[in-house]
Coordinates of C-alpha atoms in Angstrom, one line a residue:
X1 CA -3.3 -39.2 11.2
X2 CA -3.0 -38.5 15.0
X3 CA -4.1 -41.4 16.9
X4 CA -7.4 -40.7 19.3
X5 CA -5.4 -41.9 22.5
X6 CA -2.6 -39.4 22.0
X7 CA -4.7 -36.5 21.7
X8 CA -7.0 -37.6 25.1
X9 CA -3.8 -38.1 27.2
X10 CA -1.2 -36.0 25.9
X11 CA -3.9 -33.4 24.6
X12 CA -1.7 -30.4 25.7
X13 CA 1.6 -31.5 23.7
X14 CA -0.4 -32.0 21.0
X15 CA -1.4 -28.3 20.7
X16 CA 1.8 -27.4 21.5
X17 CA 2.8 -29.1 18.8
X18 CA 0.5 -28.1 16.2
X19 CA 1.0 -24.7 17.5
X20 CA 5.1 -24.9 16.5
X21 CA 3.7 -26.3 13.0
X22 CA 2.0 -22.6 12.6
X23 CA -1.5 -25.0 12.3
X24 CA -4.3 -22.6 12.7
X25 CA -7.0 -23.0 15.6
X26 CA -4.7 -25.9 17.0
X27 CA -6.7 -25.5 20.2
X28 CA -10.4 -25.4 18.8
X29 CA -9.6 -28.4 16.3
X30 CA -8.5 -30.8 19.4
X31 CA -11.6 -30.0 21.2
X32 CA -14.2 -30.6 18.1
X33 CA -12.1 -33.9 17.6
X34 CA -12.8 -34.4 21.5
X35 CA -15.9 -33.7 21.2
X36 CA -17.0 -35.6 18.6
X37 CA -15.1 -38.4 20.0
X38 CA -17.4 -38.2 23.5
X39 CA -20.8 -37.8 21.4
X40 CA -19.0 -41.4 19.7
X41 CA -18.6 -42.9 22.6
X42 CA -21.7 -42.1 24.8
X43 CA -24.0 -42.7 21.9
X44 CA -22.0 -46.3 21.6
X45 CA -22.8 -47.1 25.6
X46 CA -26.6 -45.5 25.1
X47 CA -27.0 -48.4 21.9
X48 CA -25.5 -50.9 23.8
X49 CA -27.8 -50.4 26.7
X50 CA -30.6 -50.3 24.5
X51 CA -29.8 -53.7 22.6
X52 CA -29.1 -55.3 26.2
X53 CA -32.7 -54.5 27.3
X54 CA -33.6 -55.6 24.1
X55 CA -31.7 -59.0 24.3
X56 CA -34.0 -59.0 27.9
X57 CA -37.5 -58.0 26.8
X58 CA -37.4 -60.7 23.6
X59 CA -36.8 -63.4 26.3
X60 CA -39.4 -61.5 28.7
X61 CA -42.0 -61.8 25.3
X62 CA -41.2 -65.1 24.6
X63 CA -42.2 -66.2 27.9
X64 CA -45.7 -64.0 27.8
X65 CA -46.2 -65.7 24.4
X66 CA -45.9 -69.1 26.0
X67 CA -48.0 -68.6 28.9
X68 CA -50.8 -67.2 26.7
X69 CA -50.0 -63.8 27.4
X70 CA -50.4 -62.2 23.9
X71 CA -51.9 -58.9 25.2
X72 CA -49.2 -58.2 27.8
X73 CA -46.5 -59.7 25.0
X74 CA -48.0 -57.3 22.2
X75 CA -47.1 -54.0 25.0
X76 CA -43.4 -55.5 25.6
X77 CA -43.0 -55.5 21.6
X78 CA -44.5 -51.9 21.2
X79 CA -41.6 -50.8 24.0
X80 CA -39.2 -52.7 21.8
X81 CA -40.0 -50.8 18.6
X82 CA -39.6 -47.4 20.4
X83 CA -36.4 -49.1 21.5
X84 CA -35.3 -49.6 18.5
X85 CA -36.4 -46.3 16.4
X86 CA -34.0 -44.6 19.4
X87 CA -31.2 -47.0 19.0
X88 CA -31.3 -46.0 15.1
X89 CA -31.4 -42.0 16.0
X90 CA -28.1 -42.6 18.1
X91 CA -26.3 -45.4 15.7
X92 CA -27.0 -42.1 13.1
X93 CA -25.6 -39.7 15.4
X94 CA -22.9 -42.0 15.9
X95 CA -21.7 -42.5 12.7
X96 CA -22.2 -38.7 12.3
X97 CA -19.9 -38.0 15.0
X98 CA -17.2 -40.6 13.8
X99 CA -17.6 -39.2 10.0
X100 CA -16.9 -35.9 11.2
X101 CA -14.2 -36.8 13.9
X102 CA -12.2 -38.6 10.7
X103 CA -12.5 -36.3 8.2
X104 CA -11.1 -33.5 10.9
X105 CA -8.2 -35.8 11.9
X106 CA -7.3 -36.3 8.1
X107 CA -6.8 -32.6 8.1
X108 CA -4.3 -32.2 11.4
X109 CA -1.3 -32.4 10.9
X110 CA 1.6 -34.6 12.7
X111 CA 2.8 -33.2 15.7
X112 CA 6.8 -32.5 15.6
X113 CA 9.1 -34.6 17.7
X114 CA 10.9 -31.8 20.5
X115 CA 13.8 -31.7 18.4
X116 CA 12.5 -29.5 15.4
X117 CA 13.2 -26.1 16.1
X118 CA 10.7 -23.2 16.8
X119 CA 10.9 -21.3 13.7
X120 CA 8.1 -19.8 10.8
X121 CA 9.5 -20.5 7.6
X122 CA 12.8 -21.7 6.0
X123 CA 15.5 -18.8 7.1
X124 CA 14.6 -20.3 10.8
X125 CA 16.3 -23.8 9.7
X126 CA 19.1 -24.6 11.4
X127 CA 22.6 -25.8 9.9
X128 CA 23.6 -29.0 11.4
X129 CA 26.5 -30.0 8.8
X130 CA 28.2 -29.1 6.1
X131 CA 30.5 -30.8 3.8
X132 CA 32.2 -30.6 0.5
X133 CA 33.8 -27.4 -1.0
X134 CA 32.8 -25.2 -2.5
X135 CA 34.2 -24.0 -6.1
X136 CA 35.7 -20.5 -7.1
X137 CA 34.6 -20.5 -10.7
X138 CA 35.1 -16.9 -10.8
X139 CA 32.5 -13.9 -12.5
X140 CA 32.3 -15.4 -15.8
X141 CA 30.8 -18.8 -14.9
X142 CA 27.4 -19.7 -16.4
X143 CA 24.5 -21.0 -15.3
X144 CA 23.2 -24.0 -15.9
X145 CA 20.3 -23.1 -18.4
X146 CA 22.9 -21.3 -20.4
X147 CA 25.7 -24.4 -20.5
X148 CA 22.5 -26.6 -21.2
X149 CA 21.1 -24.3 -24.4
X150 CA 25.3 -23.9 -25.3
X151 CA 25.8 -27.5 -25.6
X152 CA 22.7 -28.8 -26.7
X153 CA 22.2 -31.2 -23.9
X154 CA 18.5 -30.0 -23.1
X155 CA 15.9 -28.9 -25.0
X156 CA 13.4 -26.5 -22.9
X157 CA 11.4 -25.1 -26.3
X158 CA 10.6 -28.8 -27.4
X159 CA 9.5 -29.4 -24.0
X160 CA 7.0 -26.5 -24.1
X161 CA 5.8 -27.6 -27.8
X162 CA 5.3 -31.4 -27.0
X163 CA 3.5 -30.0 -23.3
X164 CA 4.3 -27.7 -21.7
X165 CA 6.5 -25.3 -19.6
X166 CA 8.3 -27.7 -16.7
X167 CA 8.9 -30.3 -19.3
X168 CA 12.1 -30.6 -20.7
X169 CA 13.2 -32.9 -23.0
X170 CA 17.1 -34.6 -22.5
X171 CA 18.7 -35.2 -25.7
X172 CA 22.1 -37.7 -26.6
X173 CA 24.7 -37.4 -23.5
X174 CA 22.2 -35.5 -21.1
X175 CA 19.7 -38.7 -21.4
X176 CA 22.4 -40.8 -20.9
X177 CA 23.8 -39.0 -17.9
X178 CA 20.6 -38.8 -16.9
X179 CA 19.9 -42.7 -16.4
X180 CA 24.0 -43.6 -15.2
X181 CA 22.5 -40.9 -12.3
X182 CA 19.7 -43.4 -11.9
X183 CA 21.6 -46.2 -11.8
X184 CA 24.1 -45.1 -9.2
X185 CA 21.8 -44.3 -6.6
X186 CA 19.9 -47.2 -6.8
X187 CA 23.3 -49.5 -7.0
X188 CA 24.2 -47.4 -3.6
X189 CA 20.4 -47.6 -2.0
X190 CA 21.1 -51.7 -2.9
X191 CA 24.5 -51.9 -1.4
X192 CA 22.9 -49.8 1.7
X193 CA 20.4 -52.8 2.2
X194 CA 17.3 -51.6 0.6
X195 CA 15.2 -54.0 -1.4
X196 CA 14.3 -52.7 -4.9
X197 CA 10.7 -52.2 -6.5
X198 CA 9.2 -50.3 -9.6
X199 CA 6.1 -49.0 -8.2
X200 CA 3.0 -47.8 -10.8
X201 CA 2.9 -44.0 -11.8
X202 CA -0.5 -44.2 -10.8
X203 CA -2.7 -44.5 -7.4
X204 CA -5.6 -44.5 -6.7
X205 CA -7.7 -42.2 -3.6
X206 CA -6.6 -44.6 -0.5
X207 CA -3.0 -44.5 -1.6
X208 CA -3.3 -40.4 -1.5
X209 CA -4.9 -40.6 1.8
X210 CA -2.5 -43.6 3.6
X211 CA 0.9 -41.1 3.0
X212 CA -1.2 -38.1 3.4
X213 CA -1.4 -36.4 0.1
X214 CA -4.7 -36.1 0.5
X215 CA -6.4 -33.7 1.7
X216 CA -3.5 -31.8 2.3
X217 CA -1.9 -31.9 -1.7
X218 CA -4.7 -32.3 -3.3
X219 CA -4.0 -29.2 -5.6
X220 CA -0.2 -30.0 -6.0
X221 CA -1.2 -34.1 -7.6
X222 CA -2.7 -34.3 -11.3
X223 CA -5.8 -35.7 -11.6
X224 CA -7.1 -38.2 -14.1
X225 CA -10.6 -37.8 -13.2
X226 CA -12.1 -40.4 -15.5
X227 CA -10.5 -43.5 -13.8
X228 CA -10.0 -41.5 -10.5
X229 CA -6.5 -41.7 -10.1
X230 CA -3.5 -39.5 -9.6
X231 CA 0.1 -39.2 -11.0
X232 CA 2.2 -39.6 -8.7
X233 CA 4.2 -37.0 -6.8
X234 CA 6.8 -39.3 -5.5
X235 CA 7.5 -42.8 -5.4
X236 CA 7.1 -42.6 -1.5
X237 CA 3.2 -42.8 -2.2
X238 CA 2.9 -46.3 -3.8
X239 CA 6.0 -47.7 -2.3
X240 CA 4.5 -47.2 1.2
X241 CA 0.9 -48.1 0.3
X242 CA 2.5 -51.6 -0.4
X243 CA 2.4 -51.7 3.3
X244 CA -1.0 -50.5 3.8
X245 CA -3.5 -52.8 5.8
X246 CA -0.8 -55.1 6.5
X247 CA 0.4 -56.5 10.1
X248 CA 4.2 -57.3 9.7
X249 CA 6.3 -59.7 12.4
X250 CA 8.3 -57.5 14.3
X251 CA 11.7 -59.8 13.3
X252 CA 11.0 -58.9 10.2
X253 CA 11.2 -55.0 10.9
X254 CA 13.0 -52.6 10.0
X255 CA 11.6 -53.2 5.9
X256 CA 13.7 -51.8 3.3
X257 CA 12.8 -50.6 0.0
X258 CA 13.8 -48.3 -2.3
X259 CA 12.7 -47.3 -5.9
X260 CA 13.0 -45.1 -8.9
X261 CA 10.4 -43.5 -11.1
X262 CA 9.2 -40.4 -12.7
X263 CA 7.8 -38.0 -10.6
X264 CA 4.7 -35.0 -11.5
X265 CA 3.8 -32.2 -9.7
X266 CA 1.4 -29.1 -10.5
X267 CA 3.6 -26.4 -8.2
X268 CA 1.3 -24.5 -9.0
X269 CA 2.1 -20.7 -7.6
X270 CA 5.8 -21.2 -8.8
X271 CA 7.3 -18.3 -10.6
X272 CA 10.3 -16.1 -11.5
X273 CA 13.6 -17.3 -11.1
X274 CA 13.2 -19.9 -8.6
X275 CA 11.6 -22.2 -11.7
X276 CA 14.1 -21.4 -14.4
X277 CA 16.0 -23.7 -15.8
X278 CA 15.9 -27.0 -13.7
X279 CA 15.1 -25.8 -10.6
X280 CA 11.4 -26.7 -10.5
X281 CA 10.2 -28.9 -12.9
X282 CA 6.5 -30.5 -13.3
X283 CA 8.3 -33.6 -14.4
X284 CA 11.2 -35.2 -13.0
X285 CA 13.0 -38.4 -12.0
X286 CA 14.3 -39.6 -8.5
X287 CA 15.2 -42.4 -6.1
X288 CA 13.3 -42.8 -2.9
X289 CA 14.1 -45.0 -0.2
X290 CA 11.6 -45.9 2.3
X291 CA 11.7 -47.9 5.7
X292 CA 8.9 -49.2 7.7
X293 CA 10.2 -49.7 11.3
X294 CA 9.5 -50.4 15.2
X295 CA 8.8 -46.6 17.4
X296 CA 12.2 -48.2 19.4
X297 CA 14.2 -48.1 16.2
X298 CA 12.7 -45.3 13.9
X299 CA 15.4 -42.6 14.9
X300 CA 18.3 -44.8 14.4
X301 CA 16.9 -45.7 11.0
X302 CA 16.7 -41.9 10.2
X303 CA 20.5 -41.8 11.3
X304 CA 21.2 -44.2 8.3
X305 CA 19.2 -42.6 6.2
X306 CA 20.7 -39.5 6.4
X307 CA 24.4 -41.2 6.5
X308 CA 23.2 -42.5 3.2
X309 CA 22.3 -39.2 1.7
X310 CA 25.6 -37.9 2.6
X311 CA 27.2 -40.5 1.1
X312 CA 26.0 -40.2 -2.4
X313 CA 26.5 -36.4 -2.2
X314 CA 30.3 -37.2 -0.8
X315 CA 30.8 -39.2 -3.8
X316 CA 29.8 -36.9 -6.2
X317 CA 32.2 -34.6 -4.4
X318 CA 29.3 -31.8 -4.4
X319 CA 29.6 -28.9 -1.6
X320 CA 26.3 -29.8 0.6
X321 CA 24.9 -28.8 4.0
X322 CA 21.8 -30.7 6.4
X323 CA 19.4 -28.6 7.7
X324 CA 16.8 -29.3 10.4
X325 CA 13.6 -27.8 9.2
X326 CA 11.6 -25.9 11.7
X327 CA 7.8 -26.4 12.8
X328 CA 6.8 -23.7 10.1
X329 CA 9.0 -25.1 7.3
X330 CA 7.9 -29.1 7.8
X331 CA 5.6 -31.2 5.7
X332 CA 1.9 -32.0 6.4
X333 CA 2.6 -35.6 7.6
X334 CA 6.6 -35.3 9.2
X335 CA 7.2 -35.4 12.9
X336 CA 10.9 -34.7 12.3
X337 CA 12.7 -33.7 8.7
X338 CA 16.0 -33.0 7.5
X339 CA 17.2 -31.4 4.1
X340 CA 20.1 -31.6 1.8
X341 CA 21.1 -28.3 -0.2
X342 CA 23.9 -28.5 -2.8
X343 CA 25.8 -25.6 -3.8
X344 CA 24.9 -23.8 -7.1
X345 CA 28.2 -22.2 -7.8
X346 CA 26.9 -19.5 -10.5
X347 CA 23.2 -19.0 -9.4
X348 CA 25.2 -18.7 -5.9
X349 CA 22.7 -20.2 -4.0
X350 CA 21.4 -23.5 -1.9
X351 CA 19.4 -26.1 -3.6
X352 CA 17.5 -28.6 -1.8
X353 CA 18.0 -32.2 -3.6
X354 CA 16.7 -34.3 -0.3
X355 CA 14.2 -34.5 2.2
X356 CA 14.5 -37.5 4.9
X357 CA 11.4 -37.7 7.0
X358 CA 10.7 -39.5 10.0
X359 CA 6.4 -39.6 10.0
X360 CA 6.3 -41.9 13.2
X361 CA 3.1 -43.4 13.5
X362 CA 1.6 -40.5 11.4
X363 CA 1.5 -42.1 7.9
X364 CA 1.3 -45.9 9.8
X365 CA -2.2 -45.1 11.5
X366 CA -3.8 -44.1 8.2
X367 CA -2.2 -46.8 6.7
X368 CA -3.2 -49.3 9.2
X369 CA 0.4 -50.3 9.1
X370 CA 0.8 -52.7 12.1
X371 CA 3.3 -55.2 13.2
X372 CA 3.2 -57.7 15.7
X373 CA 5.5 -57.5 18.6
X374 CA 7.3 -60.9 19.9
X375 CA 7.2 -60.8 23.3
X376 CA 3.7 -59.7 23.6
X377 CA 2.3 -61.0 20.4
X378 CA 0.3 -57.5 20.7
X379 CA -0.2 -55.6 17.6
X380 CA 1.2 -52.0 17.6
X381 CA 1.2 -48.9 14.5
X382 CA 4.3 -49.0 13.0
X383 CA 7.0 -45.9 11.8
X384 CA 7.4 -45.0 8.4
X385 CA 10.1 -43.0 6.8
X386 CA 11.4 -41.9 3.5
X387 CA 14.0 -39.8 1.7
X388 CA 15.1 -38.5 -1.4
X389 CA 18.3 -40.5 -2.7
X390 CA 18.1 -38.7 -4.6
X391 CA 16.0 -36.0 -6.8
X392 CA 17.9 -35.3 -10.1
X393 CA 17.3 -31.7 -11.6
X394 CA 18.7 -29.9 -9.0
X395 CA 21.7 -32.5 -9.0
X396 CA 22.0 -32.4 -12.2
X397 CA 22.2 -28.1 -12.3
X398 CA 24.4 -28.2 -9.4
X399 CA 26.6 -31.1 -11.3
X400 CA 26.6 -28.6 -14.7
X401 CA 27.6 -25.4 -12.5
X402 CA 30.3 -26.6 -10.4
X403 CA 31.6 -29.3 -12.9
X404 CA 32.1 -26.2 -15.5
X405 CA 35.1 -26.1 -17.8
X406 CA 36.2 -23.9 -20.9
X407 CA 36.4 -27.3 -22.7
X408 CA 32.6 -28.4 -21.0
X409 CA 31.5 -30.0 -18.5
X410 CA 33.2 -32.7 -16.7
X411 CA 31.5 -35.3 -15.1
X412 CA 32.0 -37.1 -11.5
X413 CA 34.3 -39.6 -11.5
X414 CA 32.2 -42.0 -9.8
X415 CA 29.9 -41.9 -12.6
X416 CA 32.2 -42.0 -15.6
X417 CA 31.7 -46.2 -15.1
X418 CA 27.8 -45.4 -15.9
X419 CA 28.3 -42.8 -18.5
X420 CA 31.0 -44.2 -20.8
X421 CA 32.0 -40.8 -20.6
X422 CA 33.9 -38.2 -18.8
X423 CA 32.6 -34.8 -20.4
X424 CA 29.0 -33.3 -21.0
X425 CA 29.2 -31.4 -24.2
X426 CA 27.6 -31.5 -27.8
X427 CA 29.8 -34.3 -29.4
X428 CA 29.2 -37.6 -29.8
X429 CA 25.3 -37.5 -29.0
X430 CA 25.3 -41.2 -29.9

């Protein structure tokens, strides 16, 4: 959530900003918000006027009351209750004005940092490296949903039967593959510094709200409306909420923490080819790695995070490139965000397995994630930021594709150690 000092002093680059995001009304939103925030704040200096004279008239009646006065008293306390019906009519419209001020800030979004392009949608990304090569497999190579269904590694039909389309079910090597994937990014996320948890599947409404899911995803989360709480759609949502409400000592900063879990999204609107086969699931596993940092160090923290993500994708010796999203193409909640594609050799096309994300003080001011700076011993909102390290469908189809033999499919020698096995095919299940 946009802090109320940024938009009353920088109110201009705000709209700027929100106007590269593509965010609608930009303009008219900051002035409601500014608006709302002036009928807040005269309505505060009217009640604490009124509770001044009030503070001043009870000492005024006191003194009637001891000189006999009861008459003269008995006027004083008749001013005092109109006093007080008023100061009720503005402590309403007060906390009208703040109610309606919040609940239009939790739907702004961040403002991007000068660095993200100008652009409307994802063909204005920009390129800023590439890595790996990519393989020749020539015109007969298969897809990945055909090598999958050929050697028996995933079952899509028993998916659909046990719940639906989007779930797949992993059977002997593929499961196994499946967790030495697991493994490896967290043994790299752990060597890289970052402090392991296993969060809960589950939040509840604050958690949505801190990382800014909600409003914004609301459609994209499932719902379990009996206990009111949602699945989660990454593991960046309870990680961070660990940090909510909290005022952390700057020495302590930056915090690092990553984790693995299951991840469940709706997409609903997703059709056609761009959901076939492992390409978007409703179910799927990753490892996210989140920092909470100082504003000073934030961007050098987003260096290593991206270093890291290159890394894992360097040792899986997968073609990849980093693109910097435009305003039109960013998240809700990012002020600056950077993908990783991997090459799909035989759908011949770019799939994104990461997002890193700097949020600044976005995510940290609905939080109320502070720290607590030594030299001042003032409290300040800290930066959050998170990445994908990594998602495993589209790693996993990218992985199958390239990775394709006649004999089967051969797996990455850095993850033989976690396998016990060096090719995906439909022997040895057990």
């Amino acid at each position: 959530m946009l802090t109320l000092k940024l938009i009353s002093e920088e109110t201009e680059r705000v709209i700027k900003g929100l106007e590269k995001k593509h965010f609608e009304g930009a303009c008219e939103t900051i002035d409601k918000v500014l608006q709302y925030d002036k009928t807040r704040r005269e309505s505060q200096q009217q009640v604490d006027t009124i509770k001044q004279q009030q503070k001043l008239l009870a000492k005024k009646i006191g003194g009637l009351m001891k000189e006999g006065k009861k008459k003269e008293a008995d006027e004083i306390k008749g001013q005092v209750a109109i006093m007080k019906s008023h100061e009720k009519e503005l402590q309403e419209a007060m906390d009208m004005a703040q109610k309606s001020m919040t609940d239009l800030l939790l739907q702004i979004p961040n403002v991007p940092n000068d660095d993200v392009p100008e652009g409307r949608d994802a063909n204005d990304n920009v390129v800023v490296k590439e890595g790996g090569n990519i393989p020749d497999l020539g015109e007969d190579a298969l897809c990945h949903w055909d090598l999958l269904k050929a050697y028996k590694l995933v079952d899509f039909d028993m998916g659909v039967k046990v719940t639906g389309a989007g779930f797949p079910i992993y059977v002997g090597k593929m499961a196994r593959f499946q967790r030495a994937l697991e493994a490896f990014f967290l043994d790299e996320a752990r060597k890289a510094g970052y402090l392991e948890v296993q969060p809960p599947y589950l939040v509840n409404e604050a958690s949505g709200y801190g990382t800014g899911q909600l409003p914004d995803k609301e459609g994209q989360m499932y719902y379990a409306q009996l206990d009111n709480l949602y699945l989660i759609p990454t593991a960046e949502v309870p990680v961070t909420n660990i940090f909510r409400d909290e005022i952390l000592e700057e020495k302590d900063l930056p915090i690092k923490r990553c984790a693995y879990s299951a991840c469940f999204r709706r997409e609903a609107g997703s059709y056609g080819k761009d959901v076939r086969g492992l390409n978007r699931l409703h179910q799927f596993d990753k490892v996210e790695i989140v920092r909470i940092d100082t504003p000073k160090h934030s961007y050098e923290s987003l260096k290593e995070m991206l270093d890291h993500v290159e890394s894992l994708l360097q040792k899986l010796e997968l073609p990849y490139h980093i693109l910097r999203l435009c305003g039109g193409d960013m998240s809700f909640t990012s002020a600056i965000c950077y993908d990783f594609e991997v090459w799909s050799a035989a759908q011949k096309k770019w799939l994104e397995v990461s997002s890193v994300s700097n949020f600044e003080s976005y995510q940290a001011n609905r939080l109320h994630c502070r720290y607590r700076r030594e030299d001042t011993k003032k409290t300040e909102l800290c930066h959050t930021l998170n990445g994908s390290a990594l998602a495993l469908p589209r790693i996993v189809a990218s992985i199958i594709e390239n990775y394709q033999t006649k004999g089967g499919i051969r797996v990455p020698k850095v993850l033989v150690p976690y396998c016990g096995f060096d090719m995906l095919d439909d022997q040895n299940f057990q």
